[in-house]
mmCIF file of C-alpha atoms and ligand atoms in Angstrom:
data_model
loop_
_atom_site.group_PDB
_atom_site.id
_atom_site.type_symbol
_atom_site.label_atom_id
_atom_site.label_comp_id
_atom_site.label_asym_id
_atom_site.label_seq_id
_atom_site.Cartn_x
_atom_site.Cartn_y
_atom_site.Cartn_z
ATOM 1 C CA MET A 688 -43.281 54.441 -2.255
ATOM 2 C CA ARG A 689 -44.741 56.695 -4.769
ATOM 3 C CA ILE A 690 -42.105 58.887 -5.922
ATOM 4 C CA VAL A 691 -42.649 61.688 -8.594
ATOM 5 C CA VAL A 692 -39.778 62.191 -10.988
ATOM 6 C CA THR A 693 -39.723 65.716 -12.966
ATOM 7 C CA GLY A 694 -38.020 65.411 -15.887
ATOM 8 C CA GLY A 695 -39.016 61.751 -16.046
ATOM 9 C CA SER A 696 -38.646 61.285 -19.741
ATOM 10 C CA GLY A 697 -35.205 62.839 -19.966
ATOM 11 C CA ASP A 698 -31.923 61.232 -19.977
ATOM 12 C CA LEU A 699 -31.145 61.532 -16.177
ATOM 13 C CA GLY A 700 -35.098 61.441 -15.280
ATOM 14 C CA GLY A 701 -35.650 58.276 -17.411
ATOM 15 C CA ARG A 702 -32.809 56.366 -15.885
ATOM 16 C CA VAL A 703 -34.056 57.350 -12.499
ATOM 17 C CA VAL A 704 -37.541 56.260 -13.140
ATOM 18 C CA ARG A 705 -36.454 52.888 -14.064
ATOM 19 C CA GLU A 706 -34.228 52.461 -11.165
ATOM 20 C CA LEU A 707 -36.883 52.930 -8.774
ATOM 21 C CA MET A 708 -39.228 50.779 -10.662
ATOM 22 C CA SER A 709 -36.624 48.067 -10.524
ATOM 23 C CA ARG A 710 -36.525 48.496 -6.557
ATOM 24 C CA GLY A 711 -40.341 47.951 -6.742
ATOM 25 C CA HIS A 712 -41.489 51.742 -6.346
ATOM 26 C CA ALA A 713 -44.201 53.417 -7.915
ATOM 27 C CA ALA A 714 -42.309 55.878 -10.027
ATOM 28 C CA VAL A 715 -44.391 58.780 -11.724
ATOM 29 C CA PRO A 716 -42.617 60.777 -14.687
ATOM 30 C CA ALA A 717 -43.930 64.485 -14.635
ATOM 31 C CA SER A 718 -43.036 66.452 -17.738
ATOM 32 C CA ARG A 719 -44.981 68.350 -20.300
ATOM 33 C CA ARG A 720 -45.294 64.970 -22.314
ATOM 34 C CA SER A 721 -47.289 63.976 -19.311
ATOM 35 C CA GLY A 722 -49.124 66.675 -18.762
ATOM 36 C CA VAL A 723 -46.992 68.541 -16.098
ATOM 37 C CA ASP A 724 -45.597 71.946 -17.000
ATOM 38 C CA LEU A 725 -43.144 73.457 -14.386
ATOM 39 C CA SER A 726 -42.991 76.676 -16.129
ATOM 40 C CA THR A 727 -46.682 77.157 -15.841
ATOM 41 C CA GLY A 728 -47.499 74.861 -12.680
ATOM 42 C CA ASP A 729 -50.162 72.998 -14.746
ATOM 43 C CA GLY A 730 -50.840 69.414 -13.487
ATOM 44 C CA LEU A 731 -48.514 69.842 -10.623
ATOM 45 C CA ASP A 732 -51.032 69.727 -7.774
ATOM 46 C CA ALA A 733 -52.620 66.803 -9.238
ATOM 47 C CA VAL A 734 -49.398 64.554 -9.729
ATOM 48 C CA LEU A 735 -47.613 65.551 -6.338
ATOM 49 C CA ASP A 736 -50.926 64.849 -4.340
ATOM 50 C CA GLY A 737 -50.090 61.643 -2.314
ATOM 51 C CA ALA A 738 -46.439 61.593 -3.495
ATOM 52 C CA ASP A 739 -43.993 60.379 -0.623
ATOM 53 C CA ALA A 740 -40.877 61.747 -2.371
ATOM 54 C CA VAL A 741 -39.941 63.836 -5.368
ATOM 55 C CA ILE A 742 -36.887 63.780 -7.506
ATOM 56 C CA HIS A 743 -36.531 67.206 -9.385
ATOM 57 C CA ALA A 744 -34.266 66.403 -12.783
ATOM 58 C CA ALA A 745 -36.381 68.560 -15.014
ATOM 59 C CA THR A 746 -34.330 71.003 -17.023
ATOM 60 C CA SER A 747 -34.477 73.541 -19.895
ATOM 61 C CA GLN A 748 -31.100 74.912 -21.607
ATOM 62 C CA SER A 749 -32.870 77.601 -23.155
ATOM 63 C CA LYS A 750 -35.742 78.339 -20.273
ATOM 64 C CA PRO A 751 -33.804 77.233 -17.177
ATOM 65 C CA GLN A 752 -35.112 79.919 -14.891
ATOM 66 C CA SER A 753 -38.927 78.954 -15.536
ATOM 67 C CA VAL A 754 -38.016 75.241 -15.286
ATOM 68 C CA GLU A 755 -35.427 74.882 -12.783
ATOM 69 C CA VAL A 756 -35.778 77.833 -10.646
ATOM 70 C CA ALA A 757 -39.734 78.541 -10.790
ATOM 71 C CA GLY A 758 -39.882 75.025 -11.365
ATOM 72 C CA ALA A 759 -38.529 74.473 -7.741
ATOM 73 C CA ARG A 760 -40.405 77.058 -6.079
ATOM 74 C CA ARG A 761 -43.588 75.682 -7.584
ATOM 75 C CA ILE A 762 -43.088 72.230 -6.607
ATOM 76 C CA GLY A 763 -42.356 73.654 -2.584
ATOM 77 C CA ASP A 764 -45.656 75.876 -3.180
ATOM 78 C CA SER A 765 -47.808 72.986 -4.369
ATOM 79 C CA LEU A 766 -46.284 70.388 -1.568
ATOM 80 C CA ARG A 767 -47.451 73.156 1.031
ATOM 81 C CA ARG A 768 -50.581 73.405 -0.443
ATOM 82 C CA LEU A 769 -51.318 69.923 -0.325
ATOM 83 C CA GLY A 770 -50.061 69.722 3.354
ATOM 84 C CA SER A 771 -47.222 67.188 2.247
ATOM 85 C CA THR A 772 -44.008 66.562 3.804
ATOM 86 C CA ALA A 773 -42.846 64.618 0.697
ATOM 87 C CA HIS A 774 -38.876 64.869 0.716
ATOM 88 C CA VAL A 775 -37.582 66.636 -2.692
ATOM 89 C CA VAL A 776 -34.226 65.554 -3.896
ATOM 90 C CA SER A 777 -33.152 67.872 -6.461
ATOM 91 C CA ILE A 778 -29.972 67.391 -8.938
ATOM 92 C CA SER A 779 -27.496 70.016 -9.590
ATOM 93 C CA ILE A 780 -24.158 70.789 -11.117
ATOM 94 C CA VAL A 781 -20.467 70.693 -9.250
ATOM 95 C CA GLY A 782 -19.176 74.139 -9.738
ATOM 96 C CA SER A 783 -22.280 76.040 -10.742
ATOM 97 C CA ASP A 784 -21.261 78.374 -8.231
ATOM 98 C CA ARG A 785 -17.931 79.061 -9.318
ATOM 99 C CA VAL A 786 -18.416 79.348 -13.158
ATOM 100 C CA PRO A 787 -20.501 82.328 -14.279
ATOM 101 C CA TYR A 788 -22.329 80.763 -17.004
ATOM 102 C CA ALA A 789 -26.091 81.413 -17.243
ATOM 103 C CA TYR A 790 -27.265 78.114 -16.889
ATOM 104 C CA TYR A 791 -25.232 77.427 -14.096
ATOM 105 C CA ARG A 792 -26.658 80.614 -12.330
ATOM 106 C CA ALA A 793 -29.849 79.005 -12.770
ATOM 107 C CA LYS A 794 -28.756 75.917 -10.757
ATOM 108 C CA VAL A 795 -27.492 78.024 -7.976
ATOM 109 C CA ASP A 796 -30.775 80.162 -8.107
ATOM 110 C CA ALA A 797 -32.851 76.574 -8.232
ATOM 111 C CA GLU A 798 -30.625 75.517 -4.814
ATOM 112 C CA GLN A 799 -31.649 78.540 -3.257
ATOM 113 C CA ALA A 800 -35.134 78.404 -4.022
ATOM 114 C CA LEU A 801 -35.750 74.702 -2.800
ATOM 115 C CA GLU A 802 -33.688 76.329 0.322
ATOM 116 C CA GLN A 803 -36.137 78.696 0.811
ATOM 117 C CA ALA A 804 -39.148 76.713 0.231
ATOM 118 C CA GLY A 805 -39.625 75.384 3.653
ATOM 119 C CA VAL A 806 -39.821 71.604 2.576
ATOM 120 C CA PRO A 807 -37.620 68.696 3.120
ATOM 121 C CA ALA A 808 -35.253 68.758 0.676
ATOM 122 C CA THR A 809 -31.632 67.497 -0.390
ATOM 123 C CA VAL A 810 -29.568 69.129 -3.237
ATOM 124 C CA VAL A 811 -27.286 66.664 -4.976
ATOM 125 C CA ARG A 812 -24.515 68.209 -7.030
ATOM 126 C CA ALA A 813 -22.885 65.947 -9.801
ATOM 127 C CA THR A 814 -20.042 66.803 -12.160
ATOM 128 C CA GLN A 815 -20.748 66.614 -16.094
ATOM 129 C CA PHE A 816 -22.141 63.147 -17.279
ATOM 130 C CA HIS A 817 -19.721 61.058 -19.659
ATOM 131 C CA SER A 818 -21.811 61.897 -22.647
ATOM 132 C CA LEU A 819 -21.454 65.636 -22.020
ATOM 133 C CA ALA A 820 -17.618 64.863 -21.977
ATOM 134 C CA ALA A 821 -17.853 63.183 -25.177
ATOM 135 C CA PHE A 822 -19.651 65.763 -26.521
ATOM 136 C CA PHE A 823 -17.192 68.395 -25.483
ATOM 137 C CA GLY A 824 -14.628 65.959 -27.222
ATOM 138 C CA THR A 825 -16.242 65.608 -30.441
ATOM 139 C CA ALA A 826 -18.356 68.585 -30.909
ATOM 140 C CA GLY A 827 -15.523 71.149 -31.341
ATOM 141 C CA ARG A 828 -13.433 68.401 -33.746
ATOM 142 C CA VAL A 829 -12.962 69.954 -37.342
ATOM 143 C CA GLY A 830 -10.789 67.602 -39.268
ATOM 144 C CA PRO A 831 -7.663 66.995 -37.730
ATOM 145 C CA VAL A 832 -8.082 69.620 -34.940
ATOM 146 C CA THR A 833 -10.209 69.981 -31.774
ATOM 147 C CA PHE A 834 -10.238 72.722 -29.384
ATOM 148 C CA SER A 835 -10.035 73.250 -25.487
ATOM 149 C CA ILE A 836 -10.548 76.003 -23.257
ATOM 150 C CA GLY A 837 -6.989 76.824 -22.146
ATOM 151 C CA HIS A 838 -5.944 73.498 -20.022
ATOM 152 C CA MET A 839 -9.315 72.722 -18.853
ATOM 153 C CA ARG A 840 -10.016 69.524 -16.918
ATOM 154 C CA ILE A 841 -13.255 67.525 -16.571
ATOM 155 C CA GLN A 842 -14.096 64.678 -14.202
ATOM 156 C CA PRO A 843 -17.049 63.320 -15.769
ATOM 157 C CA VAL A 844 -19.556 60.799 -13.896
ATOM 158 C CA ASP A 845 -21.634 57.889 -14.877
ATOM 159 C CA ILE A 846 -25.291 58.973 -15.379
ATOM 160 C CA ASP A 847 -26.514 55.700 -14.232
ATOM 161 C CA TRP A 848 -24.659 55.958 -10.759
ATOM 162 C CA VAL A 849 -26.173 59.339 -10.330
ATOM 163 C CA ALA A 850 -29.416 58.132 -11.001
ATOM 164 C CA GLN A 851 -29.001 55.457 -8.635
ATOM 165 C CA ARG A 852 -27.647 57.885 -5.980
ATOM 166 C CA LEU A 853 -30.919 60.083 -6.530
ATOM 167 C CA ALA A 854 -33.020 57.048 -5.909
ATOM 168 C CA ASP A 855 -30.972 56.158 -2.628
ATOM 169 C CA HIS A 856 -31.465 59.825 -1.394
ATOM 170 C CA ALA A 857 -35.238 59.676 -2.308
ATOM 171 C CA THR A 858 -36.024 56.302 -0.624
ATOM 172 C CA GLY A 859 -33.524 56.798 2.258
ATOM 173 C CA PRO A 860 -34.652 58.666 5.641
ATOM 174 C CA ALA A 861 -35.776 62.130 4.781
ATOM 175 C CA PRO A 862 -34.216 65.491 6.205
ATOM 176 C CA SER A 863 -36.549 67.545 8.544
ATOM 177 C CA ALA A 864 -35.500 70.757 6.506
ATOM 178 C CA PHE A 865 -32.946 71.511 3.631
ATOM 179 C CA ARG A 866 -29.492 69.652 3.405
ATOM 180 C CA TRP A 867 -26.728 69.359 0.903
ATOM 181 C CA ALA A 868 -25.475 65.853 -0.438
ATOM 182 C CA THR A 869 -22.119 64.744 -0.911
ATOM 183 C CA ASP A 870 -21.041 65.905 -4.431
ATOM 184 C CA LEU A 871 -20.774 62.988 -6.975
ATOM 185 C CA ALA A 872 -18.034 62.565 -9.525
ATOM 186 C CA GLY A 873 -16.381 59.921 -11.625
ATOM 187 C CA PRO A 874 -12.830 58.476 -10.904
ATOM 188 C CA THR A 875 -10.702 60.595 -13.222
ATOM 189 C CA ALA A 876 -10.139 63.782 -14.491
ATOM 190 C CA TYR A 877 -9.420 64.287 -18.020
ATOM 191 C CA THR A 878 -7.787 67.254 -20.245
ATOM 192 C CA ALA A 879 -8.996 67.741 -23.683
ATOM 193 C CA ASP A 880 -5.995 65.823 -24.925
ATOM 194 C CA ASP A 881 -7.110 62.515 -22.834
ATOM 195 C CA LEU A 882 -10.816 62.591 -24.018
ATOM 196 C CA ALA A 883 -9.304 63.366 -27.834
ATOM 197 C CA GLU A 884 -7.195 60.446 -27.555
ATOM 198 C CA ARG A 885 -9.682 58.118 -26.056
ATOM 199 C CA LEU A 886 -12.344 59.113 -28.413
ATOM 200 C CA ALA A 887 -10.108 59.009 -31.371
ATOM 201 C CA LYS A 888 -8.954 55.220 -30.353
ATOM 202 C CA HIS A 889 -12.755 54.392 -29.893
ATOM 203 C CA ASP A 890 -13.640 55.490 -33.616
ATOM 204 C CA GLY A 891 -10.512 53.977 -35.056
ATOM 205 C CA ARG A 892 -9.203 57.683 -36.290
ATOM 206 C CA THR A 893 -6.052 59.555 -35.697
ATOM 207 C CA THR A 894 -5.908 61.690 -32.387
ATOM 208 C CA PRO A 895 -6.841 65.409 -33.649
ATOM 209 C CA ARG A 896 -4.339 68.203 -32.672
ATOM 210 C CA ILE A 897 -5.486 70.204 -29.499
ATOM 211 C CA LEU A 898 -5.856 73.783 -30.224
ATOM 212 C CA ARG A 899 -6.048 75.791 -27.042
ATOM 213 C CA ILE A 900 -8.295 79.113 -27.025
ATOM 214 C CA PRO A 901 -6.983 81.402 -24.450
ATOM 215 C CA PRO A 902 -9.328 81.721 -21.502
ATOM 216 C CA VAL A 903 -10.098 85.479 -22.063
ATOM 217 C CA LEU A 904 -13.624 85.673 -20.670
ATOM 218 C CA PRO A 905 -14.670 85.175 -17.078
ATOM 219 C CA VAL A 906 -16.931 82.169 -17.904
ATOM 220 C CA MET A 907 -13.735 80.622 -19.965
ATOM 221 C CA ARG A 908 -11.568 81.178 -16.842
ATOM 222 C CA GLY A 909 -13.788 79.461 -14.454
ATOM 223 C CA PHE A 910 -13.760 76.189 -16.691
ATOM 224 C CA ALA A 911 -10.015 76.392 -17.646
ATOM 225 C CA GLU A 912 -9.197 77.242 -13.815
ATOM 226 C CA GLY A 913 -10.771 74.139 -12.257
ATOM 227 C CA GLY A 914 -14.169 75.663 -11.561
ATOM 228 C CA ILE A 915 -15.805 72.451 -12.538
ATOM 229 C CA LEU A 916 -13.818 69.849 -10.889
ATOM 230 C CA PRO A 917 -15.001 68.176 -7.675
ATOM 231 C CA GLY A 918 -13.379 68.753 -4.129
ATOM 232 C CA PRO A 919 -11.458 66.045 -2.131
ATOM 233 C CA GLU A 920 -14.909 65.485 -0.069
ATOM 234 C CA ALA A 921 -16.711 64.428 -3.079
ATOM 235 C CA GLU A 922 -18.020 60.895 -3.363
ATOM 236 C CA ILE A 923 -16.361 59.002 -6.299
ATOM 237 C CA GLY A 924 -18.371 56.249 -8.124
ATOM 238 C CA GLY A 925 -19.798 54.629 -11.293
ATOM 239 C CA ARG A 926 -18.220 53.537 -14.365
ATOM 240 C CA THR A 927 -15.166 55.256 -15.765
ATOM 241 C CA PHE A 928 -15.261 57.457 -18.875
ATOM 242 C CA GLU A 929 -13.076 54.307 -20.533
ATOM 243 C CA ASP A 930 -15.756 51.726 -19.648
ATOM 244 C CA TRP A 931 -18.917 53.785 -20.569
ATOM 245 C CA LEU A 932 -17.141 54.702 -23.825
ATOM 246 C CA GLY A 933 -16.775 50.802 -24.363
ATOM 247 C CA ASP A 934 -20.694 50.776 -24.480
ATOM 248 C CA GLN A 935 -21.118 53.448 -26.845
ATOM 249 C CA PRO A 936 -21.720 52.807 -30.766
ATOM 250 C CA THR A 937 -18.651 53.354 -33.110
ATOM 251 C CA PRO A 938 -18.389 56.024 -34.111
ATOM 252 C CA MET A 939 -19.363 58.056 -31.219
ATOM 253 C CA PRO A 940 -22.324 60.316 -32.388
ATOM 254 C CA ARG A 941 -21.856 64.040 -31.921
ATOM 255 C CA ARG A 942 -24.910 64.279 -29.595
ATOM 256 C CA PHE A 943 -25.631 65.817 -26.007
ATOM 257 C CA HIS A 944 -26.947 62.755 -24.713
ATOM 258 C CA SER A 945 -25.901 59.199 -24.220
ATOM 259 C CA PRO A 946 -27.172 56.812 -27.048
ATOM 260 C CA THR A 947 -27.225 53.917 -24.443
HETATM 261 N N1 NAP B 1544 -25.753 66.553 -18.674
HETATM 262 C C1 NAP B 1544 -24.840 66.403 -17.541
HETATM 263 O O1 NAP B 1544 -23.684 66.565 -17.550
HETATM 264 C C2 NAP B 1544 -25.326 66.982 -16.069
HETATM 265 C C3 NAP B 1544 -24.351 66.974 -15.288
HETATM 266 C C4 NAP B 1544 -24.890 67.161 -13.768
HETATM 267 C C5 NAP B 1544 -26.521 67.486 -13.498
HETATM 268 N N2 NAP B 1544 -27.105 67.495 -14.680
HETATM 269 C C6 NAP B 1544 -28.468 67.747 -14.615
HETATM 270 O O2 NAP B 1544 -29.312 66.818 -14.604
HETATM 271 C C7 NAP B 1544 -30.688 67.207 -14.952
HETATM 272 C C8 NAP B 1544 -31.101 66.408 -16.160
HETATM 273 O O3 NAP B 1544 -30.312 66.666 -17.454
HETATM 274 P P1 NAP B 1544 -30.771 65.732 -18.514
HETATM 275 O O4 NAP B 1544 -29.611 65.883 -19.709
HETATM 276 O O5 NAP B 1544 -31.093 64.307 -18.298
HETATM 277 O O6 NAP B 1544 -32.049 66.534 -19.152
HETATM 278 P P2 NAP B 1544 -32.846 66.333 -20.273
HETATM 279 O O7 NAP B 1544 -32.429 64.976 -20.945
HETATM 280 O O8 NAP B 1544 -32.586 67.505 -21.221
HETATM 281 O O9 NAP B 1544 -34.198 65.901 -19.928
HETATM 282 C C9 NAP B 1544 -34.906 67.198 -19.617
HETATM 283 C C10 NAP B 1544 -36.424 66.682 -18.649
HETATM 284 O O10 NAP B 1544 -37.159 68.003 -18.530
HETATM 285 C C11 NAP B 1544 -38.392 68.190 -18.959
HETATM 286 N N3 NAP B 1544 -38.908 69.091 -19.241
HETATM 287 C C12 NAP B 1544 -38.278 70.256 -20.216
HETATM 288 N N4 NAP B 1544 -39.009 71.124 -19.912
HETATM 289 C C13 NAP B 1544 -40.051 71.106 -19.118
HETATM 290 C C14 NAP B 1544 -41.202 71.860 -18.452
HETATM 291 N N5 NAP B 1544 -41.465 73.176 -19.011
HETATM 292 N N6 NAP B 1544 -42.059 71.474 -17.342
HETATM 293 C C15 NAP B 1544 -41.566 70.204 -17.037
HETATM 294 N N7 NAP B 1544 -40.676 69.048 -17.320
HETATM 295 C C16 NAP B 1544 -39.968 69.773 -18.463
HETATM 296 C C17 NAP B 1544 -38.292 67.358 -20.331
HETATM 297 O O11 NAP B 1544 -39.644 66.615 -20.589
HETATM 298 P P3 NAP B 1544 -40.783 67.285 -21.683
HETATM 299 O O12 NAP B 1544 -39.947 67.529 -23.189
HETATM 300 O O13 NAP B 1544 -41.608 66.151 -21.769
HETATM 301 O O14 NAP B 1544 -41.163 68.178 -20.788
HETATM 302 C C18 NAP B 1544 -37.269 66.188 -19.998
HETATM 303 O O15 NAP B 1544 -38.071 65.175 -19.533
HETATM 304 C C19 NAP B 1544 -30.463 68.660 -15.110
HETATM 305 O O16 NAP B 1544 -31.250 69.226 -13.734
HETATM 306 C C20 NAP B 1544 -29.088 69.062 -15.319
HETATM 307 O O17 NAP B 1544 -28.731 70.277 -14.868
HETATM 308 C C21 NAP B 1544 -26.916 67.288 -15.933
#
């Protein structure tokens, strides 16, 4: 199959491209560095022409409305213009409809844009990747102290497994219209204390003390009250946070994306 991967140069998209290629498919990365700009539509018709499926994994933390939302709309418009019935598989975030955070709002808007696009489409929501959980656990550390929003918990997931499940959806039977896939989550939920302890052990440091910030703002309450945790119906899979961490460099870099 010829499968276009928006954001194919990114952390998730790059893994999706490699996964599809390892299964013998023609995976075509589509992002600005390959001449496709979702915020303008430049290059989109050309790359989507002849596609059997599209995996929409492009994102912009600073401009999610133009990349994820307008991008989803533009993908739908382009496929209709081309007379294509390619199946669009789009990645979203568990709890994006429960936490009033601007980036999450854009994820919900992108889901709706796809639902209204009138093309065969599947939205897959996943929890935070292990790298983001590690980032939460390291970025807030100041000397012997780290922070938590109240008693917030997070149930992070293995990005490689998410890439595999997106590839499964794109290469499997396509729906005739819009559908929701089962949410994806990792095996275990962690508090900030759990993450701090595991990260400190990985780095050979003393476990920092947790300073709890009272969840005074609605967005903080959304996180603190379990808004990003998966429901009981979620599909659980992939490596645990501990297994993933075991493959990471020591000390764990304070960065958003997984180094491996
Ligand atoms: N991180 C998490 O914990 C997590 C959890 C669940 C779901 N997700 C979702 O997973 C997806 C991928 O996240 P990620 O962390 O892998 O992203 P990422 O590494 O930041 O990659 C973003 C990609 O988007 C492309 N892009 C940015 N602006 C673009 C534009 N104007 N036109 C076309 N492409 C553009 C970038 O390529 P160029 O720079 O070449 O344009 C890059 O390939 C996102 O939808 C995110 O919401 C993430």
